[in-house]
Amino acid sequence: MPALAEFTAVVIDCADPAMLAAFYQKATGWEITHSDQHFASLGDGGSMQIAFQRIEGYQAPGWPDARKHAHLDLTVTDLESAAKELLALGAAKPEFQPGEGKWVVLTDPEGHPFCLTTGD
């Protein structure tokens, strides 16, 4: 079946797009492709990007939270060392950690949850 559209970006609401783009640049090694006070994006040179848009009065999601939210999954080779490095960059580690050690839930500097996994 021919595609109706090409998936090009995931856009995340936030208070400070440039700050979050810088955080995820350090986390992923992707390059920032645009950054201003209202919108920032980064990518690895392919067609897919992650972007951040400024929303006045933005409030971060809670974790855990019964409401449905999207989150990012990042594959790493070593959960413990990657989590430690991301914590040093400004991430936080919530007390609630599901997954029985198969992944680690962190939150970025604005409180968006994301998961680290080894992909196993």
PDB file of N, CA and C in Angstrom, residues 3-109:
ATOM      1  N   ALA A   3       2.280   4.867   0.781  1.00  0.00           N
ATOM      2  CA  ALA A   3       2.167   5.728   1.960  1.00  0.00           C
ATOM      3  C   ALA A   3       1.423   7.009   1.608  1.00  0.00           C
ATOM      4  N   LEU A   4       0.592   7.451   2.531  1.00  0.00           N
ATOM      5  CA  LEU A   4      -0.094   8.719   2.349  1.00  0.00           C
ATOM      6  C   LEU A   4       0.756   9.892   2.825  1.00  0.00           C
ATOM      7  N   ALA A   5       1.689   9.611   3.739  1.00  0.00           N
ATOM      8  CA  ALA A   5       2.527  10.672   4.298  1.00  0.00           C
ATOM      9  C   ALA A   5       3.826  10.074   4.812  1.00  0.00           C
ATOM     10  N   GLU A   6       4.834  10.906   4.958  1.00  0.00           N
ATOM     11  CA  GLU A   6       6.116  10.494   5.521  1.00  0.00           C
ATOM     12  C   GLU A   6       6.216  11.035   6.941  1.00  0.00           C
ATOM     13  N   PHE A   7       6.580  10.190   7.888  1.00  0.00           N
ATOM     14  CA  PHE A   7       6.756  10.583   9.282  1.00  0.00           C
ATOM     15  C   PHE A   7       8.069  11.335   9.380  1.00  0.00           C
ATOM     16  N   THR A   8       8.016  12.613   9.773  1.00  0.00           N
ATOM     17  CA  THR A   8       9.225  13.429   9.773  1.00  0.00           C
ATOM     18  C   THR A   8       9.640  13.969  11.131  1.00  0.00           C
ATOM     19  N   ALA A   9       8.714  14.066  12.102  1.00  0.00           N
ATOM     20  CA  ALA A   9       9.108  14.639  13.385  1.00  0.00           C
ATOM     21  C   ALA A   9       8.134  14.251  14.490  1.00  0.00           C
ATOM     22  N   VAL A  10       8.692  14.180  15.685  1.00  0.00           N
ATOM     23  CA  VAL A  10       7.905  14.127  16.908  1.00  0.00           C
ATOM     24  C   VAL A  10       8.116  15.483  17.562  1.00  0.00           C
ATOM     25  N   VAL A  11       7.044  16.198  17.864  1.00  0.00           N
ATOM     26  CA  VAL A  11       7.134  17.534  18.443  1.00  0.00           C
ATOM     27  C   VAL A  11       6.603  17.477  19.876  1.00  0.00           C
ATOM     28  N   ILE A  12       7.420  17.959  20.801  1.00  0.00           N
ATOM     29  CA  ILE A  12       7.096  17.909  22.226  1.00  0.00           C
ATOM     30  C   ILE A  12       6.848  19.316  22.749  1.00  0.00           C
ATOM     31  N   ASP A  13       5.719  19.510  23.413  1.00  0.00           N
ATOM     32  CA  ASP A  13       5.415  20.792  24.047  1.00  0.00           C
ATOM     33  C   ASP A  13       6.331  21.010  25.239  1.00  0.00           C
ATOM     34  N   CYS A  14       6.726  22.267  25.473  1.00  0.00           N
ATOM     35  CA  CYS A  14       7.630  22.562  26.584  1.00  0.00           C
ATOM     36  C   CYS A  14       7.643  24.052  26.870  1.00  0.00           C
ATOM     37  N   ALA A  15       8.405  24.450  27.883  1.00  0.00           N
ATOM     38  CA  ALA A  15       8.577  25.858  28.225  1.00  0.00           C
ATOM     39  C   ALA A  15       9.827  26.450  27.581  1.00  0.00           C
ATOM     40  N   ASP A  16      10.873  25.633  27.384  1.00  0.00           N
ATOM     41  CA  ASP A  16      12.160  26.139  26.893  1.00  0.00           C
ATOM     42  C   ASP A  16      12.710  25.218  25.799  1.00  0.00           C
ATOM     43  N   PRO A  17      12.305  25.443  24.538  1.00  0.00           N
ATOM     44  CA  PRO A  17      12.728  24.561  23.449  1.00  0.00           C
ATOM     45  C   PRO A  17      14.242  24.457  23.275  1.00  0.00           C
ATOM     46  N   ALA A  18      14.949  25.555  23.352  1.00  0.00           N
ATOM     47  CA  ALA A  18      16.398  25.528  23.136  1.00  0.00           C
ATOM     48  C   ALA A  18      17.095  24.688  24.203  1.00  0.00           C
ATOM     49  N   MET A  19      16.670  24.813  25.448  1.00  0.00           N
ATOM     50  CA  MET A  19      17.279  24.050  26.534  1.00  0.00           C
ATOM     51  C   MET A  19      17.045  22.555  26.346  1.00  0.00           C
ATOM     52  N   LEU A  20      15.821  22.177  25.986  1.00  0.00           N
ATOM     53  CA  LEU A  20      15.550  20.754  25.789  1.00  0.00           C
ATOM     54  C   LEU A  20      16.279  20.205  24.573  1.00  0.00           C
ATOM     55  N   ALA A  21      16.374  20.987  23.505  1.00  0.00           N
ATOM     56  CA  ALA A  21      17.132  20.531  22.334  1.00  0.00           C
ATOM     57  C   ALA A  21      18.589  20.304  22.714  1.00  0.00           C
ATOM     58  N   ALA A  22      19.156  21.174  23.520  1.00  0.00           N
ATOM     59  CA  ALA A  22      20.550  20.999  23.956  1.00  0.00           C
ATOM     60  C   ALA A  22      20.702  19.742  24.813  1.00  0.00           C
ATOM     61  N   PHE A  23      19.741  19.475  25.704  1.00  0.00           N
ATOM     62  CA  PHE A  23      19.776  18.272  26.533  1.00  0.00           C
ATOM     63  C   PHE A  23      19.749  17.019  25.658  1.00  0.00           C
ATOM     64  N   TYR A  24      18.783  16.950  24.725  1.00  0.00           N
ATOM     65  CA  TYR A  24      18.658  15.765  23.875  1.00  0.00           C
ATOM     66  C   TYR A  24      19.798  15.664  22.865  1.00  0.00           C
ATOM     67  N   GLN A  25      20.419  16.779  22.495  1.00  0.00           N
ATOM     68  CA  GLN A  25      21.608  16.724  21.645  1.00  0.00           C
ATOM     69  C   GLN A  25      22.718  15.971  22.380  1.00  0.00           C
ATOM     70  N   LYS A  26      22.908  16.299  23.661  1.00  0.00           N
ATOM     71  CA  LYS A  26      23.926  15.613  24.455  1.00  0.00           C
ATOM     72  C   LYS A  26      23.562  14.147  24.670  1.00  0.00           C
ATOM     73  N   ALA A  27      22.271  13.867  24.829  1.00  0.00           N
ATOM     74  CA  ALA A  27      21.823  12.491  25.067  1.00  0.00           C
ATOM     75  C   ALA A  27      21.960  11.612  23.824  1.00  0.00           C
ATOM     76  N   THR A  28      21.656  12.170  22.661  1.00  0.00           N
ATOM     77  CA  THR A  28      21.600  11.353  21.443  1.00  0.00           C
ATOM     78  C   THR A  28      22.781  11.547  20.494  1.00  0.00           C
ATOM     79  N   GLY A  29      23.478  12.667  20.612  1.00  0.00           N
ATOM     80  CA  GLY A  29      24.537  12.983  19.656  1.00  0.00           C
ATOM     81  C   GLY A  29      24.008  13.581  18.367  1.00  0.00           C
ATOM     82  N   TRP A  30      22.691  13.768  18.258  1.00  0.00           N
ATOM     83  CA  TRP A  30      22.103  14.388  17.071  1.00  0.00           C
ATOM     84  C   TRP A  30      22.458  15.868  17.045  1.00  0.00           C
ATOM     85  N   GLU A  31      22.406  16.461  15.874  1.00  0.00           N
ATOM     86  CA  GLU A  31      22.728  17.879  15.691  1.00  0.00           C
ATOM     87  C   GLU A  31      21.465  18.735  15.776  1.00  0.00           C
ATOM     88  N   ILE A  32      21.604  19.898  16.392  1.00  0.00           N
ATOM     89  CA  ILE A  32      20.494  20.856  16.426  1.00  0.00           C
ATOM     90  C   ILE A  32      20.360  21.448  15.026  1.00  0.00           C
ATOM     91  N   THR A  33      19.153  21.364  14.457  1.00  0.00           N
ATOM     92  CA  THR A  33      18.904  21.865  13.106  1.00  0.00           C
ATOM     93  C   THR A  33      18.224  23.218  13.108  1.00  0.00           C
ATOM     94  N   HIS A  34      17.621  23.587  14.227  1.00  0.00           N
ATOM     95  CA  HIS A  34      16.984  24.902  14.386  1.00  0.00           C
ATOM     96  C   HIS A  34      16.827  25.157  15.875  1.00  0.00           C
ATOM     97  N   SER A  35      16.988  26.409  16.278  1.00  0.00           N
ATOM     98  CA  SER A  35      16.786  26.740  17.686  1.00  0.00           C
ATOM     99  C   SER A  35      16.503  28.223  17.846  1.00  0.00           C
ATOM    100  N   ASP A  36      15.350  28.535  18.429  1.00  0.00           N
ATOM    101  CA  ASP A  36      15.032  29.892  18.838  1.00  0.00           C
ATOM    102  C   ASP A  36      14.153  29.806  20.075  1.00  0.00           C
ATOM    103  N   GLN A  37      13.625  30.913  20.537  1.00  0.00           N
ATOM    104  CA  GLN A  37      12.866  30.892  21.791  1.00  0.00           C
ATOM    105  C   GLN A  37      11.518  30.190  21.685  1.00  0.00           C
ATOM    106  N   HIS A  38      11.045  29.937  20.468  1.00  0.00           N
ATOM    107  CA  HIS A  38       9.731  29.320  20.287  1.00  0.00           C
ATOM    108  C   HIS A  38       9.778  27.877  19.795  1.00  0.00           C
ATOM    109  N   PHE A  39      10.876  27.496  19.139  1.00  0.00           N
ATOM    110  CA  PHE A  39      10.925  26.178  18.502  1.00  0.00           C
ATOM    111  C   PHE A  39      12.380  25.758  18.332  1.00  0.00           C
ATOM    112  N   ALA A  40      12.641  24.479  18.569  1.00  0.00           N
ATOM    113  CA  ALA A  40      13.976  23.926  18.334  1.00  0.00           C
ATOM    114  C   ALA A  40      13.809  22.494  17.844  1.00  0.00           C
ATOM    115  N   SER A  41      14.762  22.043  17.020  1.00  0.00           N
ATOM    116  CA  SER A  41      14.702  20.680  16.509  1.00  0.00           C
ATOM    117  C   SER A  41      16.101  20.118  16.367  1.00  0.00           C
ATOM    118  N   LEU A  42      16.176  18.796  16.358  1.00  0.00           N
ATOM    119  CA  LEU A  42      17.445  18.130  16.130  1.00  0.00           C
ATOM    120  C   LEU A  42      17.213  16.835  15.375  1.00  0.00           C
ATOM    121  N   GLY A  43      18.276  16.384  14.694  1.00  0.00           N
ATOM    122  CA  GLY A  43      18.182  15.162  13.915  1.00  0.00           C
ATOM    123  C   GLY A  43      19.560  14.595  13.631  1.00  0.00           C
ATOM    124  N   ASP A  44      19.570  13.420  13.030  1.00  0.00           N
ATOM    125  CA  ASP A  44      20.829  12.740  12.730  1.00  0.00           C
ATOM    126  C   ASP A  44      21.165  12.784  11.241  1.00  0.00           C
ATOM    127  N   GLY A  45      20.519  13.672  10.504  1.00  0.00           N
ATOM    128  CA  GLY A  45      20.759  13.774   9.068  1.00  0.00           C
ATOM    129  C   GLY A  45      19.756  13.008   8.234  1.00  0.00           C
ATOM    130  N   GLY A  46      18.965  12.161   8.893  1.00  0.00           N
ATOM    131  CA  GLY A  46      17.923  11.418   8.186  1.00  0.00           C
ATOM    132  C   GLY A  46      16.643  12.240   8.116  1.00  0.00           C
ATOM    133  N   SER A  47      15.578  11.597   7.733  1.00  0.00           N
ATOM    134  CA  SER A  47      14.309  12.315   7.572  1.00  0.00           C
ATOM    135  C   SER A  47      13.576  12.538   8.889  1.00  0.00           C
ATOM    136  N   MET A  48      13.927  11.804   9.940  1.00  0.00           N
ATOM    137  CA  MET A  48      13.221  11.909  11.223  1.00  0.00           C
ATOM    138  C   MET A  48      13.918  12.904  12.149  1.00  0.00           C
ATOM    139  N   GLN A  49      13.120  13.752  12.811  1.00  0.00           N
ATOM    140  CA  GLN A  49      13.648  14.707  13.779  1.00  0.00           C
ATOM    141  C   GLN A  49      12.796  14.675  15.039  1.00  0.00           C
ATOM    142  N   ILE A  50      13.367  15.203  16.118  1.00  0.00           N
ATOM    143  CA  ILE A  50      12.615  15.468  17.331  1.00  0.00           C
ATOM    144  C   ILE A  50      12.641  16.979  17.507  1.00  0.00           C
ATOM    145  N   ALA A  51      11.504  17.539  17.872  1.00  0.00           N
ATOM    146  CA  ALA A  51      11.402  18.987  17.981  1.00  0.00           C
ATOM    147  C   ALA A  51      10.675  19.364  19.272  1.00  0.00           C
ATOM    148  N   PHE A  52      10.862  20.608  19.671  1.00  0.00           N
ATOM    149  CA  PHE A  52      10.292  21.125  20.910  1.00  0.00           C
ATOM    150  C   PHE A  52       9.664  22.474  20.608  1.00  0.00           C
ATOM    151  N   GLN A  53       8.401  22.638  21.034  1.00  0.00           N
ATOM    152  CA  GLN A  53       7.721  23.913  20.800  1.00  0.00           C
ATOM    153  C   GLN A  53       7.304  24.534  22.126  1.00  0.00           C
ATOM    154  N   ARG A  54       7.508  25.834  22.215  1.00  0.00           N
ATOM    155  CA  ARG A  54       7.193  26.584  23.424  1.00  0.00           C
ATOM    156  C   ARG A  54       5.678  26.749  23.557  1.00  0.00           C
ATOM    157  N   ILE A  55       5.193  26.432  24.737  1.00  0.00           N
ATOM    158  CA  ILE A  55       3.786  26.601  25.082  1.00  0.00           C
ATOM    159  C   ILE A  55       3.733  27.469  26.338  1.00  0.00           C
ATOM    160  N   GLU A  56       3.052  28.603  26.262  1.00  0.00           N
ATOM    161  CA  GLU A  56       2.916  29.472  27.438  1.00  0.00           C
ATOM    162  C   GLU A  56       2.200  28.715  28.552  1.00  0.00           C
ATOM    163  N   GLY A  57       2.726  28.815  29.759  1.00  0.00           N
ATOM    164  CA  GLY A  57       2.119  28.160  30.913  1.00  0.00           C
ATOM    165  C   GLY A  57       2.269  26.647  30.904  1.00  0.00           C
ATOM    166  N   TYR A  58       3.227  26.139  30.149  1.00  0.00           N
ATOM    167  CA  TYR A  58       3.414  24.697  30.038  1.00  0.00           C
ATOM    168  C   TYR A  58       3.570  24.047  31.418  1.00  0.00           C
ATOM    169  N   GLN A  59       2.913  22.915  31.605  1.00  0.00           N
ATOM    170  CA  GLN A  59       3.043  22.116  32.818  1.00  0.00           C
ATOM    171  C   GLN A  59       3.437  20.704  32.414  1.00  0.00           C
ATOM    172  N   ALA A  60       4.508  20.222  33.006  1.00  0.00           N
ATOM    173  CA  ALA A  60       5.017  18.896  32.667  1.00  0.00           C
ATOM    174  C   ALA A  60       4.053  17.798  33.104  1.00  0.00           C
ATOM    175  N   PRO A  61       4.087  16.653  32.404  1.00  0.00           N
ATOM    176  CA  PRO A  61       3.276  15.509  32.827  1.00  0.00           C
ATOM    177  C   PRO A  61       3.813  14.940  34.130  1.00  0.00           C
ATOM    178  N   GLY A  62       2.968  14.266  34.865  1.00  0.00           N
ATOM    179  CA  GLY A  62       3.417  13.580  36.081  1.00  0.00           C
ATOM    180  C   GLY A  62       3.876  12.174  35.747  1.00  0.00           C
ATOM    181  N   TRP A  63       4.658  11.604  36.632  1.00  0.00           N
ATOM    182  CA  TRP A  63       5.063  10.202  36.467  1.00  0.00           C
ATOM    183  C   TRP A  63       5.083   9.543  37.824  1.00  0.00           C
ATOM    184  N   PRO A  64       4.388   8.449  38.032  1.00  0.00           N
ATOM    185  CA  PRO A  64       3.397   7.887  37.115  1.00  0.00           C
ATOM    186  C   PRO A  64       2.136   8.737  37.103  1.00  0.00           C
ATOM    187  N   ASP A  65       1.361   8.601  36.065  1.00  0.00           N
ATOM    188  CA  ASP A  65       0.154   9.397  35.883  1.00  0.00           C
ATOM    189  C   ASP A  65      -0.843   8.536  35.107  1.00  0.00           C
ATOM    190  N   ALA A  66      -2.070   8.487  35.565  1.00  0.00           N
ATOM    191  CA  ALA A  66      -3.087   7.659  34.907  1.00  0.00           C
ATOM    192  C   ALA A  66      -3.480   8.205  33.530  1.00  0.00           C
ATOM    193  N   ARG A  67      -3.253   9.518  33.311  1.00  0.00           N
ATOM    194  CA  ARG A  67      -3.558  10.074  31.986  1.00  0.00           C
ATOM    195  C   ARG A  67      -2.559   9.514  30.979  1.00  0.00           C
ATOM    196  N   LYS A  68      -2.963   9.439  29.756  1.00  0.00           N
ATOM    197  CA  LYS A  68      -2.093   8.889  28.710  1.00  0.00           C
ATOM    198  C   LYS A  68      -1.146   9.971  28.189  1.00  0.00           C
ATOM    199  N   HIS A  69       0.127   9.633  28.101  1.00  0.00           N
ATOM    200  CA  HIS A  69       1.157  10.528  27.577  1.00  0.00           C
ATOM    201  C   HIS A  69       2.052   9.731  26.634  1.00  0.00           C
ATOM    202  N   ALA A  70       2.694  10.423  25.744  1.00  0.00           N
ATOM    203  CA  ALA A  70       3.721   9.800  24.911  1.00  0.00           C
ATOM    204  C   ALA A  70       5.055   9.946  25.625  1.00  0.00           C
ATOM    205  N   HIS A  71       5.985   9.058  25.311  1.00  0.00           N
ATOM    206  CA  HIS A  71       7.338   9.195  25.841  1.00  0.00           C
ATOM    207  C   HIS A  71       8.319   8.642  24.818  1.00  0.00           C
ATOM    208  N   LEU A  72       9.572   8.995  24.969  1.00  0.00           N
ATOM    209  CA  LEU A  72      10.618   8.524  24.083  1.00  0.00           C
ATOM    210  C   LEU A  72      11.305   7.315  24.686  1.00  0.00           C
ATOM    211  N   ASP A  73      11.730   6.381  23.861  1.00  0.00           N
ATOM    212  CA  ASP A  73      12.582   5.260  24.275  1.00  0.00           C
ATOM    213  C   ASP A  73      13.939   5.458  23.623  1.00  0.00           C
ATOM    214  N   LEU A  74      14.997   5.389  24.422  1.00  0.00           N
ATOM    215  CA  LEU A  74      16.360   5.519  23.934  1.00  0.00           C
ATOM    216  C   LEU A  74      17.100   4.216  24.217  1.00  0.00           C
ATOM    217  N   THR A  75      17.722   3.647  23.195  1.00  0.00           N
ATOM    218  CA  THR A  75      18.478   2.413  23.357  1.00  0.00           C
ATOM    219  C   THR A  75      19.912   2.744  23.725  1.00  0.00           C
ATOM    220  N   VAL A  76      20.412   2.076  24.766  1.00  0.00           N
ATOM    221  CA  VAL A  76      21.769   2.286  25.269  1.00  0.00           C
ATOM    222  C   VAL A  76      22.440   0.924  25.424  1.00  0.00           C
ATOM    223  N   THR A  77      23.762   0.924  25.565  1.00  0.00           N
ATOM    224  CA  THR A  77      24.458  -0.350  25.760  1.00  0.00           C
ATOM    225  C   THR A  77      24.527  -0.732  27.230  1.00  0.00           C
ATOM    226  N   ASP A  78      24.546   0.250  28.136  1.00  0.00           N
ATOM    227  CA  ASP A  78      24.653  -0.019  29.569  1.00  0.00           C
ATOM    228  C   ASP A  78      23.677   0.888  30.310  1.00  0.00           C
ATOM    229  N   LEU A  79      22.609   0.301  30.864  1.00  0.00           N
ATOM    230  CA  LEU A  79      21.572   1.091  31.532  1.00  0.00           C
ATOM    231  C   LEU A  79      22.131   1.949  32.662  1.00  0.00           C
ATOM    232  N   GLU A  80      22.926   1.348  33.531  1.00  0.00           N
ATOM    233  CA  GLU A  80      23.412   2.054  34.712  1.00  0.00           C
ATOM    234  C   GLU A  80      24.311   3.234  34.349  1.00  0.00           C
ATOM    235  N   SER A  81      25.256   3.030  33.456  1.00  0.00           N
ATOM    236  CA  SER A  81      26.173   4.121  33.125  1.00  0.00           C
ATOM    237  C   SER A  81      25.471   5.213  32.315  1.00  0.00           C
ATOM    238  N   ALA A  82      24.578   4.839  31.408  1.00  0.00           N
ATOM    239  CA  ALA A  82      23.837   5.839  30.638  1.00  0.00           C
ATOM    240  C   ALA A  82      22.946   6.672  31.553  1.00  0.00           C
ATOM    241  N   ALA A  83      22.260   6.017  32.493  1.00  0.00           N
ATOM    242  CA  ALA A  83      21.416   6.755  33.434  1.00  0.00           C
ATOM    243  C   ALA A  83      22.259   7.725  34.248  1.00  0.00           C
ATOM    244  N   LYS A  84      23.399   7.290  34.707  1.00  0.00           N
ATOM    245  CA  LYS A  84      24.284   8.151  35.506  1.00  0.00           C
ATOM    246  C   LYS A  84      24.708   9.382  34.705  1.00  0.00           C
ATOM    247  N   GLU A  85      25.090   9.184  33.445  1.00  0.00           N
ATOM    248  CA  GLU A  85      25.510  10.314  32.607  1.00  0.00           C
ATOM    249  C   GLU A  85      24.359  11.275  32.333  1.00  0.00           C
ATOM    250  N   LEU A  86      23.161  10.741  32.073  1.00  0.00           N
ATOM    251  CA  LEU A  86      22.003  11.593  31.816  1.00  0.00           C
ATOM    252  C   LEU A  86      21.580  12.351  33.072  1.00  0.00           C
ATOM    253  N   LEU A  87      21.705  11.729  34.225  1.00  0.00           N
ATOM    254  CA  LEU A  87      21.422  12.431  35.478  1.00  0.00           C
ATOM    255  C   LEU A  87      22.381  13.609  35.649  1.00  0.00           C
ATOM    256  N   ALA A  88      23.624  13.419  35.280  1.00  0.00           N
ATOM    257  CA  ALA A  88      24.610  14.505  35.362  1.00  0.00           C
ATOM    258  C   ALA A  88      24.289  15.641  34.390  1.00  0.00           C
ATOM    259  N   LEU A  89      23.584  15.330  33.293  1.00  0.00           N
ATOM    260  CA  LEU A  89      23.202  16.345  32.308  1.00  0.00           C
ATOM    261  C   LEU A  89      21.928  17.102  32.691  1.00  0.00           C
ATOM    262  N   GLY A  90      21.253  16.656  33.759  1.00  0.00           N
ATOM    263  CA  GLY A  90      20.043  17.349  34.195  1.00  0.00           C
ATOM    264  C   GLY A  90      18.786  16.520  34.235  1.00  0.00           C
ATOM    265  N   ALA A  91      18.868  15.242  33.865  1.00  0.00           N
ATOM    266  CA  ALA A  91      17.705  14.360  33.976  1.00  0.00           C
ATOM    267  C   ALA A  91      17.460  14.053  35.454  1.00  0.00           C
ATOM    268  N   ALA A  92      16.288  13.524  35.746  1.00  0.00           N
ATOM    269  CA  ALA A  92      15.951  13.076  37.093  1.00  0.00           C
ATOM    270  C   ALA A  92      15.447  11.637  37.001  1.00  0.00           C
ATOM    271  N   LYS A  93      15.584  10.907  38.099  1.00  0.00           N
ATOM    272  CA  LYS A  93      15.126   9.516  38.129  1.00  0.00           C
ATOM    273  C   LYS A  93      13.979   9.407  39.121  1.00  0.00           C
ATOM    274  N   PRO A  94      12.748   9.227  38.608  1.00  0.00           N
ATOM    275  CA  PRO A  94      11.604   9.075  39.497  1.00  0.00           C
ATOM    276  C   PRO A  94      11.743   7.812  40.357  1.00  0.00           C
ATOM    277  N   GLU A  95      11.108   7.836  41.510  1.00  0.00           N
ATOM    278  CA  GLU A  95      11.154   6.678  42.401  1.00  0.00           C
ATOM    279  C   GLU A  95      10.485   5.467  41.769  1.00  0.00           C
ATOM    280  N   PHE A  96       9.332   5.680  41.106  1.00  0.00           N
ATOM    281  CA  PHE A  96       8.599   4.570  40.493  1.00  0.00           C
ATOM    282  C   PHE A  96       9.341   4.098  39.244  1.00  0.00           C
ATOM    283  N   GLN A  97       9.795   2.848  39.246  1.00  0.00           N
ATOM    284  CA  GLN A  97      10.556   2.255  38.154  1.00  0.00           C
ATOM    285  C   GLN A  97       9.956   0.899  37.776  1.00  0.00           C
ATOM    286  N   PRO A  98       9.033   0.867  36.811  1.00  0.00           N
ATOM    287  CA  PRO A  98       8.494  -0.414  36.364  1.00  0.00           C
ATOM    288  C   PRO A  98       9.511  -1.131  35.471  1.00  0.00           C
ATOM    289  N   GLY A  99       9.205  -2.324  35.053  1.00  0.00           N
ATOM    290  CA  GLY A  99      10.029  -3.015  34.071  1.00  0.00           C
ATOM    291  C   GLY A  99      11.019  -4.002  34.630  1.00  0.00           C
ATOM    292  N   GLU A 100      11.073  -4.128  35.946  1.00  0.00           N
ATOM    293  CA  GLU A 100      11.918  -5.137  36.591  1.00  0.00           C
ATOM    294  C   GLU A 100      13.357  -5.119  36.077  1.00  0.00           C
ATOM    295  N   GLY A 101      13.930  -3.914  35.911  1.00  0.00           N
ATOM    296  CA  GLY A 101      15.314  -3.786  35.506  1.00  0.00           C
ATOM    297  C   GLY A 101      15.567  -3.888  34.018  1.00  0.00           C
ATOM    298  N   LYS A 102      14.514  -4.069  33.212  1.00  0.00           N
ATOM    299  CA  LYS A 102      14.690  -4.150  31.765  1.00  0.00           C
ATOM    300  C   LYS A 102      14.838  -2.769  31.143  1.00  0.00           C
ATOM    301  N   TRP A 103      14.387  -1.739  31.843  1.00  0.00           N
ATOM    302  CA  TRP A 103      14.559  -0.367  31.400  1.00  0.00           C
ATOM    303  C   TRP A 103      14.599   0.542  32.614  1.00  0.00           C
ATOM    304  N   VAL A 104      15.034   1.759  32.387  1.00  0.00           N
ATOM    305  CA  VAL A 104      15.087   2.789  33.426  1.00  0.00           C
ATOM    306  C   VAL A 104      14.264   3.971  32.939  1.00  0.00           C
ATOM    307  N   VAL A 105      13.376   4.461  33.794  1.00  0.00           N
ATOM    308  CA  VAL A 105      12.599   5.646  33.472  1.00  0.00           C
ATOM    309  C   VAL A 105      13.320   6.855  34.053  1.00  0.00           C
ATOM    310  N   LEU A 106      13.547   7.853  33.210  1.00  0.00           N
ATOM    311  CA  LEU A 106      14.096   9.133  33.646  1.00  0.00           C
ATOM    312  C   LEU A 106      13.145  10.227  33.193  1.00  0.00           C
ATOM    313  N   THR A 107      13.329  11.425  33.700  1.00  0.00           N
ATOM    314  CA  THR A 107      12.609  12.585  33.187  1.00  0.00           C
ATOM    315  C   THR A 107      13.632  13.603  32.742  1.00  0.00           C
ATOM    316  N   ASP A 108      13.327  14.297  31.642  1.00  0.00           N
ATOM    317  CA  ASP A 108      14.243  15.320  31.148  1.00  0.00           C
ATOM    318  C   ASP A 108      14.150  16.561  32.047  1.00  0.00           C
ATOM    319  N   PRO A 109      14.938  17.586  31.804  1.00  0.00           N
ATOM    320  CA  PRO A 109      14.934  18.753  32.691  1.00  0.00           C
ATOM    321  C   PRO A 109      13.592  19.476  32.837  1.00  0.00           C
TER     322      PRO A 109
END
